[in-house]
C-alpha positions as semicolon CSV with decimal commas, in nm:
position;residue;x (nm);y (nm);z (nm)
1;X;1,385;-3,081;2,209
2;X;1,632;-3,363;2,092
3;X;1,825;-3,226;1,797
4;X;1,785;-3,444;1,426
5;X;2,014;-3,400;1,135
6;X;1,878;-3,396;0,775
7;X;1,948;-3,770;0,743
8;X;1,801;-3,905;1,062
9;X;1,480;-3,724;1,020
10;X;1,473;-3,879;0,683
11;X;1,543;-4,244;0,847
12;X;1,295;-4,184;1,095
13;X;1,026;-4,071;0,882
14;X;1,105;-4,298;0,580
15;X;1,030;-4,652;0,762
16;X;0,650;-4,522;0,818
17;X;0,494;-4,671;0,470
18;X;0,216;-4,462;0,533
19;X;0,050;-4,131;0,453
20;X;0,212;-3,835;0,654
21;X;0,086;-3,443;0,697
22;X;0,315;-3,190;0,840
23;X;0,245;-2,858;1,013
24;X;0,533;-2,594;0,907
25;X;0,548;-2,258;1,119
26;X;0,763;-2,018;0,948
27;X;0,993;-1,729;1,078
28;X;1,265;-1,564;0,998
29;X;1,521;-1,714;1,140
30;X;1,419;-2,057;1,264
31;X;1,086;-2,227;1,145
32;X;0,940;-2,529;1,345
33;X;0,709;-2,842;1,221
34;X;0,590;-3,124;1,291
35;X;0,499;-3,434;1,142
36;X;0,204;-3,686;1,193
37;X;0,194;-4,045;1,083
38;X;-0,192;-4,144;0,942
39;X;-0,356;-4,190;1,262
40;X;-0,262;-3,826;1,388
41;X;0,018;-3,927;1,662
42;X;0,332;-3,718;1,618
43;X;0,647;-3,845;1,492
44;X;0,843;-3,557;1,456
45;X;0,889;-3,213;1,658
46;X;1,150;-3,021;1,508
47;X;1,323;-2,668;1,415
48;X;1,494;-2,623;1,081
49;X;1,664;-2,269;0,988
50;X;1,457;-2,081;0,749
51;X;1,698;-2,115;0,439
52;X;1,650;-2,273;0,076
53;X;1,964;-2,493;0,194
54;X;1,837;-2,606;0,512
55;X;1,472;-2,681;0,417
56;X;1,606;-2,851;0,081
57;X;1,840;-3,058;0,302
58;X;1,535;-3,150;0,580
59;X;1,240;-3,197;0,340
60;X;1,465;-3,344;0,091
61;X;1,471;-3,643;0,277
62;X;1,136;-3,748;0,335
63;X;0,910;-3,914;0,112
64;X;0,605;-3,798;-0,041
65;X;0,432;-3,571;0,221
66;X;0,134;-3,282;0,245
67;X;0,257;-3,004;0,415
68;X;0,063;-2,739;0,538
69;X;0,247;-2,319;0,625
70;X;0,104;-2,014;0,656
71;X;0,057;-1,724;0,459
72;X;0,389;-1,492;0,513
73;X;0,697;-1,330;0,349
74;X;0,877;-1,658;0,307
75;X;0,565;-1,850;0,202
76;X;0,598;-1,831;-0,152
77;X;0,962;-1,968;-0,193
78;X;0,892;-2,198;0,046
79;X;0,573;-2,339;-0,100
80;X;0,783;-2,348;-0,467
81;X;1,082;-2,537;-0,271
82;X;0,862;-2,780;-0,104
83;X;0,643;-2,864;-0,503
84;X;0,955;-2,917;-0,622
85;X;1,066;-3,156;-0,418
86;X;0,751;-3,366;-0,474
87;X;0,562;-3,249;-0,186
88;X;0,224;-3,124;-0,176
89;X;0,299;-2,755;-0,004
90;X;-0,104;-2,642;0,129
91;X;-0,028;-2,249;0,185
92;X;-0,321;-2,178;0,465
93;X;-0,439;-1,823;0,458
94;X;-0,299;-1,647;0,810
95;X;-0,624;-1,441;0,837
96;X;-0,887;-1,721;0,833
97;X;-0,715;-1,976;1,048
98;X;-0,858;-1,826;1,328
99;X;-0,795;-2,132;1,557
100;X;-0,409;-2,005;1,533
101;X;-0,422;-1,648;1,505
102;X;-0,656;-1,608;1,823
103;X;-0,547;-1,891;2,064
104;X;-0,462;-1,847;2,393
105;X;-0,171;-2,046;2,415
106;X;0,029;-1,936;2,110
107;X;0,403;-2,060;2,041
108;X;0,555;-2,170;1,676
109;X;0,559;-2,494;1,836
110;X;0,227;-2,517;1,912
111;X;0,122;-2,343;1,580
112;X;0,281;-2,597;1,335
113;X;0,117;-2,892;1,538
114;X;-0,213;-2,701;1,498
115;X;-0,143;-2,661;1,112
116;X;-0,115;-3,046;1,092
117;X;-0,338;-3,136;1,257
118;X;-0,569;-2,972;1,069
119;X;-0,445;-3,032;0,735
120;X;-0,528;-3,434;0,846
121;X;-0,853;-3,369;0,872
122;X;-0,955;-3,132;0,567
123;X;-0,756;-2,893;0,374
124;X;-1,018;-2,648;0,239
125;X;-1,035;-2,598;0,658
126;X;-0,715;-2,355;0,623
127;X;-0,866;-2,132;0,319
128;X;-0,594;-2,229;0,093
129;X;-0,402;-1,963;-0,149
130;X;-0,245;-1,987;-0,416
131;X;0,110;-1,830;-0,461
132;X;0,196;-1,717;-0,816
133;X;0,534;-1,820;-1,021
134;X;0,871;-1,674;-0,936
135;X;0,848;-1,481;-1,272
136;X;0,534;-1,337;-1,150
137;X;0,648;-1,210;-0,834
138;X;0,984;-1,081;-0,968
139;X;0,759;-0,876;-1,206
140;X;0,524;-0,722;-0,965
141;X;0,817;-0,682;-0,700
142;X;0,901;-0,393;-0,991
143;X;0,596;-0,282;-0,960
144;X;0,599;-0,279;-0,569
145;X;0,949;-0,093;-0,553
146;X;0,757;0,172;-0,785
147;X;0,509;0,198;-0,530
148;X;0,736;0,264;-0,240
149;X;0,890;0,582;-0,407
150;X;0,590;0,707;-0,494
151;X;0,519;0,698;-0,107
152;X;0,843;0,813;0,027
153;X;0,785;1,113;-0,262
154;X;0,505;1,173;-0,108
155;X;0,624;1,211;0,249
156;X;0,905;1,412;0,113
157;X;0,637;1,683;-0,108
158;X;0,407;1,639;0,258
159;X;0,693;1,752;0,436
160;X;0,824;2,018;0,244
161;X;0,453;2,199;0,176
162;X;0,402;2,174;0,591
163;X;0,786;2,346;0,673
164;X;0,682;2,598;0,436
165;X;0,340;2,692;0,595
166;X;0,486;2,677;0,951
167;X;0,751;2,951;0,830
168;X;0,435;3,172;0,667
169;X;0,523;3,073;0,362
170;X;0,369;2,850;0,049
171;X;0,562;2,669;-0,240
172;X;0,469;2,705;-0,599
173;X;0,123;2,516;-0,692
174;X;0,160;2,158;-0,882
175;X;0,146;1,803;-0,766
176;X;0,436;1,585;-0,653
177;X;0,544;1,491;-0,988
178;X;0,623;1,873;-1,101
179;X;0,757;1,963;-0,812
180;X;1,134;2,068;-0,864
181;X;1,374;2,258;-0,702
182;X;1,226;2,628;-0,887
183;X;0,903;2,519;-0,705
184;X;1,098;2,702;-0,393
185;X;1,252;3,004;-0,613
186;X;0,986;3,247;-0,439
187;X;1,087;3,136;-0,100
188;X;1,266;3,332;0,123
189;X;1,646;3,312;0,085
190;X;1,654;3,145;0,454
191;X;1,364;2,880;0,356
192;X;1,522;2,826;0,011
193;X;1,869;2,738;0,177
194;X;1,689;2,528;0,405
195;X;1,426;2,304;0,178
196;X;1,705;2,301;-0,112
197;X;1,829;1,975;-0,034
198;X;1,494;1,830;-0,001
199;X;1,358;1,955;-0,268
200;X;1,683;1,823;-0,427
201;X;1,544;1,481;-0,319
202;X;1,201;1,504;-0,472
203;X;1,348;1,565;-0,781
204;X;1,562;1,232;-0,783
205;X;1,270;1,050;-0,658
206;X;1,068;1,177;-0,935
207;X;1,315;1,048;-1,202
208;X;1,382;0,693;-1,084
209;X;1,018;0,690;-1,075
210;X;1,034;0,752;-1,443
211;X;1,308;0,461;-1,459
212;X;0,998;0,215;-1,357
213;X;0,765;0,397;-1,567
214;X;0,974;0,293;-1,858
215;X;1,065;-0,028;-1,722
216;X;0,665;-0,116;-1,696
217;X;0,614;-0,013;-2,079
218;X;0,851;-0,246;-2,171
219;X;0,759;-0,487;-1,965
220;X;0,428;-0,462;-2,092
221;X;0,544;-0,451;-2,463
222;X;0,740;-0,760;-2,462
223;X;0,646;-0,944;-2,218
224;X;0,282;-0,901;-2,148
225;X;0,091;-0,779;-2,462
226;X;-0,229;-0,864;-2,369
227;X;-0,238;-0,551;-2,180
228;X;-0,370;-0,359;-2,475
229;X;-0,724;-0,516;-2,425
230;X;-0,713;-0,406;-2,077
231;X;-0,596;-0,029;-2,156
232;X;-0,916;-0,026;-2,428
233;X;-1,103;0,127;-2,145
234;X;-1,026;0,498;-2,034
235;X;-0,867;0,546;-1,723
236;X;-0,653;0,197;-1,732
237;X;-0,296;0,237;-1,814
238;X;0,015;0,038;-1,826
239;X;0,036;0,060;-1,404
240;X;-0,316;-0,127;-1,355
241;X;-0,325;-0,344;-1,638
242;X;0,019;-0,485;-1,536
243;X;-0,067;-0,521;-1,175
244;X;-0,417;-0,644;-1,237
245;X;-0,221;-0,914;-1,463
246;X;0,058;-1,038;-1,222
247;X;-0,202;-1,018;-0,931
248;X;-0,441;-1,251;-1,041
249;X;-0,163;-1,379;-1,270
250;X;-0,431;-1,683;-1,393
251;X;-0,732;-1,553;-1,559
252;X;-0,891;-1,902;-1,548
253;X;-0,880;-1,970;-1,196
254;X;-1,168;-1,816;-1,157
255;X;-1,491;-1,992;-1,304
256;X;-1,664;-1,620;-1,344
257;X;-1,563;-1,307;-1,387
258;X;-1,744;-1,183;-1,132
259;X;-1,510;-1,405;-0,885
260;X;-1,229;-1,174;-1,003
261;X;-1,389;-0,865;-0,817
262;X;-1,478;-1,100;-0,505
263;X;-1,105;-1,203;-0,486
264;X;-0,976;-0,832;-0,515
265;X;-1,204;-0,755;-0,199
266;X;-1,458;-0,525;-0,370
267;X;-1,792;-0,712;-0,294
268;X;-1,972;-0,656;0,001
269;X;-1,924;-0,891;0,310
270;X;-2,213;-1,086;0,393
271;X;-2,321;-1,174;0,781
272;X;-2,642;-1,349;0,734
273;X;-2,822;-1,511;1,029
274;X;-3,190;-1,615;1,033
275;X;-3,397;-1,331;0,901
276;X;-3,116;-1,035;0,962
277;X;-2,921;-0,971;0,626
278;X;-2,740;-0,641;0,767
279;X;-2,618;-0,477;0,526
280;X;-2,178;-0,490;0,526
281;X;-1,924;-0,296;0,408
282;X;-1,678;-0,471;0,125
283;X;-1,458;-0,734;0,254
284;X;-1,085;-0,568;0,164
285;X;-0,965;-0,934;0,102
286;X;-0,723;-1,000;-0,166
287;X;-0,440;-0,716;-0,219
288;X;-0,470;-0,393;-0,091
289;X;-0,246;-0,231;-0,413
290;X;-0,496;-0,377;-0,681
291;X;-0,783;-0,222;-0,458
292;X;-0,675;0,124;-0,403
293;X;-0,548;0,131;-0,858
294;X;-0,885;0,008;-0,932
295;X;-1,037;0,237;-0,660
296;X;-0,852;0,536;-0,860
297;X;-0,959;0,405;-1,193
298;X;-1,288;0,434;-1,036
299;X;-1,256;0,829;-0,939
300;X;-1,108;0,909;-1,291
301;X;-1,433;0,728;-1,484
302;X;-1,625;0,930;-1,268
303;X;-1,432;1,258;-1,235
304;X;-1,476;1,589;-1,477
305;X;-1,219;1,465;-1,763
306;X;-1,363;1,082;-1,772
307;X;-1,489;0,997;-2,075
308;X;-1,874;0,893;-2,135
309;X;-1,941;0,509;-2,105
310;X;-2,170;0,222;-1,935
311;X;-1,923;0,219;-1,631
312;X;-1,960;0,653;-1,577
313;X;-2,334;0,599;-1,613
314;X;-2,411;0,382;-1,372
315;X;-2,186;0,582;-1,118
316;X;-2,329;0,869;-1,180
317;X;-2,715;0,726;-1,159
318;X;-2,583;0,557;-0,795
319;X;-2,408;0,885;-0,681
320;X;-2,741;1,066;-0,778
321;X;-2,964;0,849;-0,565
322;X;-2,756;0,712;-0,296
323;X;-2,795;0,981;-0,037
324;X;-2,536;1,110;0,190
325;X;-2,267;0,850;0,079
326;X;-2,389;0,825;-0,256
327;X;-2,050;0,925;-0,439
328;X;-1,824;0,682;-0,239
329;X;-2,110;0,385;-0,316
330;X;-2,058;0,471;-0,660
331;X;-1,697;0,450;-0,660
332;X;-1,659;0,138;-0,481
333;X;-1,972;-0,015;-0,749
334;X;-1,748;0,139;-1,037
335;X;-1,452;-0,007;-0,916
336;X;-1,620;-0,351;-0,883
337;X;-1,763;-0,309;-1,256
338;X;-1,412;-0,231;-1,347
339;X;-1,250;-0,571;-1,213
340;X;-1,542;-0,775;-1,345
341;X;-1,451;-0,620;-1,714
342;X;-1,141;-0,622;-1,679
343;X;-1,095;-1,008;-1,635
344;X;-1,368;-1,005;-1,892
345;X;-1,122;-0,845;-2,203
346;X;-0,898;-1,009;-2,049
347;X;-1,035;-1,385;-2,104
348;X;-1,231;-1,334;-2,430
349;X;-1,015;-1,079;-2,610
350;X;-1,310;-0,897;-2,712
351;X;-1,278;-0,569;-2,835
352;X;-1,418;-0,273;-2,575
353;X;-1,768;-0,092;-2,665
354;X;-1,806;0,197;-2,404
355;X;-2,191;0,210;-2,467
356;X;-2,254;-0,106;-2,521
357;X;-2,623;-0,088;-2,400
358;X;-2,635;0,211;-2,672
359;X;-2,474;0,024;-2,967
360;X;-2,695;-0,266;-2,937
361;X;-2,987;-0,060;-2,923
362;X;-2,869;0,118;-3,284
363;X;-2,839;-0,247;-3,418
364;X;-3,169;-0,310;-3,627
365;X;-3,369;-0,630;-3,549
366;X;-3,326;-0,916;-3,772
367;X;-3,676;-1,041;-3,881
């Protein structure tokens, strides 16, 4: 592959008064595209390192141009580099490019040529996303680091509990965020010596997860205030409202509610053909964090200290008549309930009525 500098690739491309589309393969190190002119013969094959320096310095230099890249850990600074140089960045989602993700003859060059080419012919063809703002995403990473302690405190409580068996031995009873060095003060003075410095661990875990915890509600305070409508209903706190927020980060991107539970995954996939409409289970698009919150909103609604409303009602009526599987239906229909309200309070600003079904009934008719 002949090697172009910033400036000849912009000389090259430049003297082409015409529309151009360019396939961009991403990786860590090195990230390969290629360019088309309008009638779909390449111009360009090239590598560029994956840096903001190097791509400003490369894409920098060419006119006006619709770019198409994958879905990917350097897909959203990317995309923001490229719109700010004037370029129309098309971020395809990885998962429904099939054409790319399940060909035969996979390479990143071959991969950015297929991007272009088919961001020539249609767009909508790659199942564009849309990347939120850096703000956004430096919110939520907060929000993400929180969620990777919780796991690795997790592990650590996991670990401890299953030493302590194997040695015929249990620590104290309480959940990983009471658990504290005294949990072990029963132990055996052998087992205490050894699961001291873990248990030691825990316990720091625990408090820089209270760091975030803090962080969040004033985050959520000062920054996002519209949280309040969400937390109206019983079982959202500061965690979900916030993620729910910075997930779908524009409430009016989607032209119904119900489009907000369809982009968190929650409605059922649908394989229709002919007469068979088999029945599917949800699709688990969108992000798998927002899911599993809303999924544990969903339990708490429907557990023994969640309080009576519309959304415990009908979860209970579909756990009483949905057979075998009847309580995890009902969960899953909660949790889709809950992200259809939720974008709801969200949009309108309308204050929450738990039995909403009941209240209007109380309200006399007007003759």
């Amino acid at each position: 592959m002949k090697k172009h500098t910033p400036m000849s690739v912009g000389l090259t491309l430049n003297r082409k008064c015409e529309q151009l589309t360019t396939g961009l393969d991403l990786g860590d190190k090195w990230s390969y595209y290629c360019v088309l002119d309008a009638s779909g013969d390449v111009l360009l094959e090239q590598k560029v390192s994956t840096t903001p320096k190097a791509m400003r310095e490369v894409f920098g230099a060419i006119s006006w141009c619709r770019i198409a890249l994958e879905t990917g850990t350097h897909s959203p600074w990317v995309s923001r580099l490229l719109s700010e140089l004037g370029h129309e960045a098309i971020v395809a989602h990885a998962r429904s490019v099939r054409l790319i993700g399940e060909s035969k003859r996979k390479d990143d060059r071959l991969d950015a040529f297929t991007l272009a080419r088919l961001v020539r012919i249609d767009p909508q063809l790659l199942c564009p996303v849309k990347h939120r703002s850096a703000e956004a995403q430096a919110d939520l990473i907060v929000i993400r680091a929180r969620a990777a302690l919780v796991r690795n405190r997790t592990t650590l409580v996991n670990a401890a509990r299953g030493l302590t068996k194997s040695y015929g031995e249990k620590l104290g009873r309480g959940n990983a965020r009471s658990m504290k060095p005294k949990a072990a003060q029963d132990l055996s003075p052998e087992l205490k010596n050894a699961l001291g410095p873990l248990m030691r661990e825990i316990q720091s875990v625990s408090e820089r997860i209270r760091d975030y915890d803090e962080l969040l509600e004033s985050m959520a305070d000062n920054k996002y205030p519209e949280t309040e409508r969400l937390k109206q209903i019983k079982g959202v706190g500061t965690l979900i409202a916030l993620t729910y927020m910075l997930t779908l980060e524009d409430p009016h991107r989607f032209r119904k509610s119900r489009d907000a539970a369809c982009h968190v995954g929650l409605q059922p996939g649908r394989r229709n053909s002919g007469q068979s409409e088999p029945q599917m289970h949800i699709s688990k698009e969108g992000d798998p964090y927002l899911r599993a919150l809303l999924v544990q909103a969903a339990h708490h609604i429907l557990g023994p200290w969640g309080a009576d409303s519309d959304l415990r009602r009908l979860g209970m009526r579909l756990a009483e008549h949905g057979g075998k599987r009847g309580k995890k239906r009902a969960i899953i229909a909660v949790a889709r309930k809950l992200a259809v309200l939720l974008h709801r309070l969200w949009v309108s600003g309308d204050v929450y009525v738990p039995l909403r079904r009941m209240s209007q009934a109380a309200v006399p008719a007007v003759a």
